[in-house]
Short mmCIF file of C-alpha atoms and ligand atoms in Angstrom, two decimals:
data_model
loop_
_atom_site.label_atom_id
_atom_site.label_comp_id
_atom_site.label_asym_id
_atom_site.label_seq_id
_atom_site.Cartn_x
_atom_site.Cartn_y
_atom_site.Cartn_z
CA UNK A 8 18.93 -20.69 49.54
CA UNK A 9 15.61 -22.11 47.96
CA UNK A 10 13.96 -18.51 48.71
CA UNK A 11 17.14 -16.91 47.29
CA UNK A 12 16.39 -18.63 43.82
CA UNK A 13 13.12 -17.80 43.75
CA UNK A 14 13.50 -14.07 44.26
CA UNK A 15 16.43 -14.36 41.81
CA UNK A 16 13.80 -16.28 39.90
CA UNK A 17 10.92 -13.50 40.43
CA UNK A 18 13.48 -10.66 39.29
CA UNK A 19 14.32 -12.63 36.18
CA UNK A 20 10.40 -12.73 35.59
CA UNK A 21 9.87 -8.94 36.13
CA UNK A 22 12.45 -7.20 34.22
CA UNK A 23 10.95 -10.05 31.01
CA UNK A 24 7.99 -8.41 31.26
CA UNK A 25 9.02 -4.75 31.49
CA UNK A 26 11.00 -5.99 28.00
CA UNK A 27 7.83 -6.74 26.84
CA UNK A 28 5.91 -3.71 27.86
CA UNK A 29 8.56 -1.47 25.91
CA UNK A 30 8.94 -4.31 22.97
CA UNK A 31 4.97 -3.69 23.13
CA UNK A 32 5.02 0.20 23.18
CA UNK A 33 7.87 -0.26 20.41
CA UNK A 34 5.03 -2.34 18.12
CA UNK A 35 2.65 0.09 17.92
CA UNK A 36 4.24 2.59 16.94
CA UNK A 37 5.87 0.70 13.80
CA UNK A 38 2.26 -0.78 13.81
CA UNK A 39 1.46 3.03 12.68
CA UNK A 40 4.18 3.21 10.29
CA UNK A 41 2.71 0.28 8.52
CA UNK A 42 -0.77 0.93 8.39
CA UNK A 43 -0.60 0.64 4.89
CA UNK A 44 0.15 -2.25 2.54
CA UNK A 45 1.69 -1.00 -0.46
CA UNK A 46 4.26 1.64 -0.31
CA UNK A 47 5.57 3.51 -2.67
CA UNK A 48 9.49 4.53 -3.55
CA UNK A 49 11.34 6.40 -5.81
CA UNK A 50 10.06 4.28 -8.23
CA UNK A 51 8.92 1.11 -6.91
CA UNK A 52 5.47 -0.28 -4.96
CA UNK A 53 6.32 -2.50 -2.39
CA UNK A 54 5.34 -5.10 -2.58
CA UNK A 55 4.43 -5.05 -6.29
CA UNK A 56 2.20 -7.94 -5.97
CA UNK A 57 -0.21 -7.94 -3.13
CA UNK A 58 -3.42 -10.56 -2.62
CA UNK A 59 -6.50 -9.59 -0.62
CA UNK A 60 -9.74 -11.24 -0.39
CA UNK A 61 -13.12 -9.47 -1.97
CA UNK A 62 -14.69 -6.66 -0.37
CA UNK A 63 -10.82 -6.05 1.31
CA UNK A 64 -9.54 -2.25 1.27
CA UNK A 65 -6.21 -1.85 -0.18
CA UNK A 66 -4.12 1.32 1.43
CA UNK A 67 -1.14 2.31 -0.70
CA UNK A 68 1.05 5.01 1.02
CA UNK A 69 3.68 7.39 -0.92
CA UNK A 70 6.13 6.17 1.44
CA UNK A 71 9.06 8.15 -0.87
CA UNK A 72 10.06 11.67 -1.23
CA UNK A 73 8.25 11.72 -4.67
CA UNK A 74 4.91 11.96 -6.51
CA UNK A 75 3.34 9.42 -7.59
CA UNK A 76 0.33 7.43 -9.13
CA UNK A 77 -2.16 4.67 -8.38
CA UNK A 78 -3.49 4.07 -12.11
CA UNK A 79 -4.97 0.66 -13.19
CA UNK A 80 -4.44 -0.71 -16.32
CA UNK A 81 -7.74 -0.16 -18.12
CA UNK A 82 -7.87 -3.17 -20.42
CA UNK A 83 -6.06 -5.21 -17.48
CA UNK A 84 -8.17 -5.54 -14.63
CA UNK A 85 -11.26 -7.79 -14.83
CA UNK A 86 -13.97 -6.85 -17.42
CA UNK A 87 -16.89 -6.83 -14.73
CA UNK A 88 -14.10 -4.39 -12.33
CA UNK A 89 -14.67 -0.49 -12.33
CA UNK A 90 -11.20 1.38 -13.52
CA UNK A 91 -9.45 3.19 -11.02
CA UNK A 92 -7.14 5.73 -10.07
CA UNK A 93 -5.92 8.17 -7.41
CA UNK A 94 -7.43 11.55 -8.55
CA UNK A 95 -10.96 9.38 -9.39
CA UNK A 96 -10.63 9.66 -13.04
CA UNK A 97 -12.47 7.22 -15.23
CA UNK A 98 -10.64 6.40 -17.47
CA UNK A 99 -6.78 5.61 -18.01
CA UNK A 100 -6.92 8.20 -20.73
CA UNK A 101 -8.11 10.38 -18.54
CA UNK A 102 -5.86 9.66 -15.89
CA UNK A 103 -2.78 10.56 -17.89
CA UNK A 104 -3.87 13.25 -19.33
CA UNK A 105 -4.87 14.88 -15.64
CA UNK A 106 -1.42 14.13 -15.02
CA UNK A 107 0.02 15.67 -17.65
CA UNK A 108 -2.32 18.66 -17.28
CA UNK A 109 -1.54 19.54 -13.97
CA UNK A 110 0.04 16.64 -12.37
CA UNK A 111 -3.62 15.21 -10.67
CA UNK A 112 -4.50 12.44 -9.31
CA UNK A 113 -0.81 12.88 -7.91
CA UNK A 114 -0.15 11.01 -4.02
CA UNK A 115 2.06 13.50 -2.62
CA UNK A 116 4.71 11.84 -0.29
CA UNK A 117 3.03 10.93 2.95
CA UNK A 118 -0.66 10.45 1.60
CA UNK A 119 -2.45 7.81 1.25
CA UNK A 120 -4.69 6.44 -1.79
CA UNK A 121 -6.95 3.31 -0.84
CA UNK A 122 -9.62 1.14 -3.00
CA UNK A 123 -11.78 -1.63 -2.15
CA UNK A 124 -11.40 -4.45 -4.59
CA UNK A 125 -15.56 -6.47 -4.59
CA UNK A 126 -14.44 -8.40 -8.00
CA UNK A 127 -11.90 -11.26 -7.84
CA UNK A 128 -9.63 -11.07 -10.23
CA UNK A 129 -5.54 -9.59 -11.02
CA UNK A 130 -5.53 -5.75 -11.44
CA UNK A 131 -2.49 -4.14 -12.94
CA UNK A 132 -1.82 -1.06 -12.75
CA UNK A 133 0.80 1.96 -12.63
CA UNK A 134 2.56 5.06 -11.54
CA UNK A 135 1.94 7.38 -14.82
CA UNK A 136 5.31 9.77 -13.81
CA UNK A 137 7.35 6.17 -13.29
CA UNK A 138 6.04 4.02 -15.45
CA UNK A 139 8.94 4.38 -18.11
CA UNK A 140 10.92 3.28 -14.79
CA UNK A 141 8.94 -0.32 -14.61
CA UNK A 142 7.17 1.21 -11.84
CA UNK A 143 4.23 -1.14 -11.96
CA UNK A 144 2.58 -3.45 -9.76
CA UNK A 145 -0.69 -6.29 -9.18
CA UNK A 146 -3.42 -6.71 -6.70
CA UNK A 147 -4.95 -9.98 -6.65
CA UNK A 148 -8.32 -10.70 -5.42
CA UNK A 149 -9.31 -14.20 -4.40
CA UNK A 150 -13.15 -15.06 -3.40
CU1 CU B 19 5.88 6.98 -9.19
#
């Protein structure tokens, strides 16, 4: 009777931890759908306010079936910060008028954009196409 329990006991344990072999298997593969930390929608980031800590890499991915922009804010990001923006441009200007030109700088869906933020500080910034949709967002970067 003891034994009986304990094998009943034993069976109980091993079919836990084949639940957590496949719960395991199950997240790493969502782990690689989220190897990102921004995605982007139809006309959304999300999430549209995201904190890292200097000298951290931000990866946004077009997540979405459309293109889209990463283009800072030029006059809102911090004074001592470099502007950026997917398709390198220098300028916010410049940025637009790439866009405009022949839609560069442009994350198609599926790609990625990244940028390591060194200076704390809020950085605002856009999605030129969506940006008459409030598609906006903010990284913040804390010491
Ligand atoms: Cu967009």
């Amino acid at each position: 009777m003891d034994r009986r329990t304990f094998l009943a006991g034993a069976a109980g344990v091993a079919s836990l931890s084949l639940a957590g072999c496949s719960a395991l298997r199950g997240g790493s593969a969502s782990a690689d759908e989220t190897d990102y930390d921004i995605g982007m929608g139809s006309a959304f980031f999300r999430p549209a306010e995201f904190e890292v800590q200097a000298g951290e890499t931000v990866v946004w991915r077009n997540t979405g079936n459309r293109r889209h922009t990463v283009t800072a804010y030029e006059d809102q990001i911090p004074d001592e910060a470099d502007f950026f923006a997917s398709g390198g441009f220098e300028s916010e200007q410049a940025a637009r008028d790439g866009w405009m030109g022949d839609f560069e700088g442009r994350i198609n869906a599926g790609e990625n954009y990244e940028r390591t933020f060194e200076i704390p500080g809020e950085y605002h910034y856009f999605c030129i196409p969506h940006e008459p949709s409030g598609m906006v967002g903010k990284i913040v970067v804390t010491e």
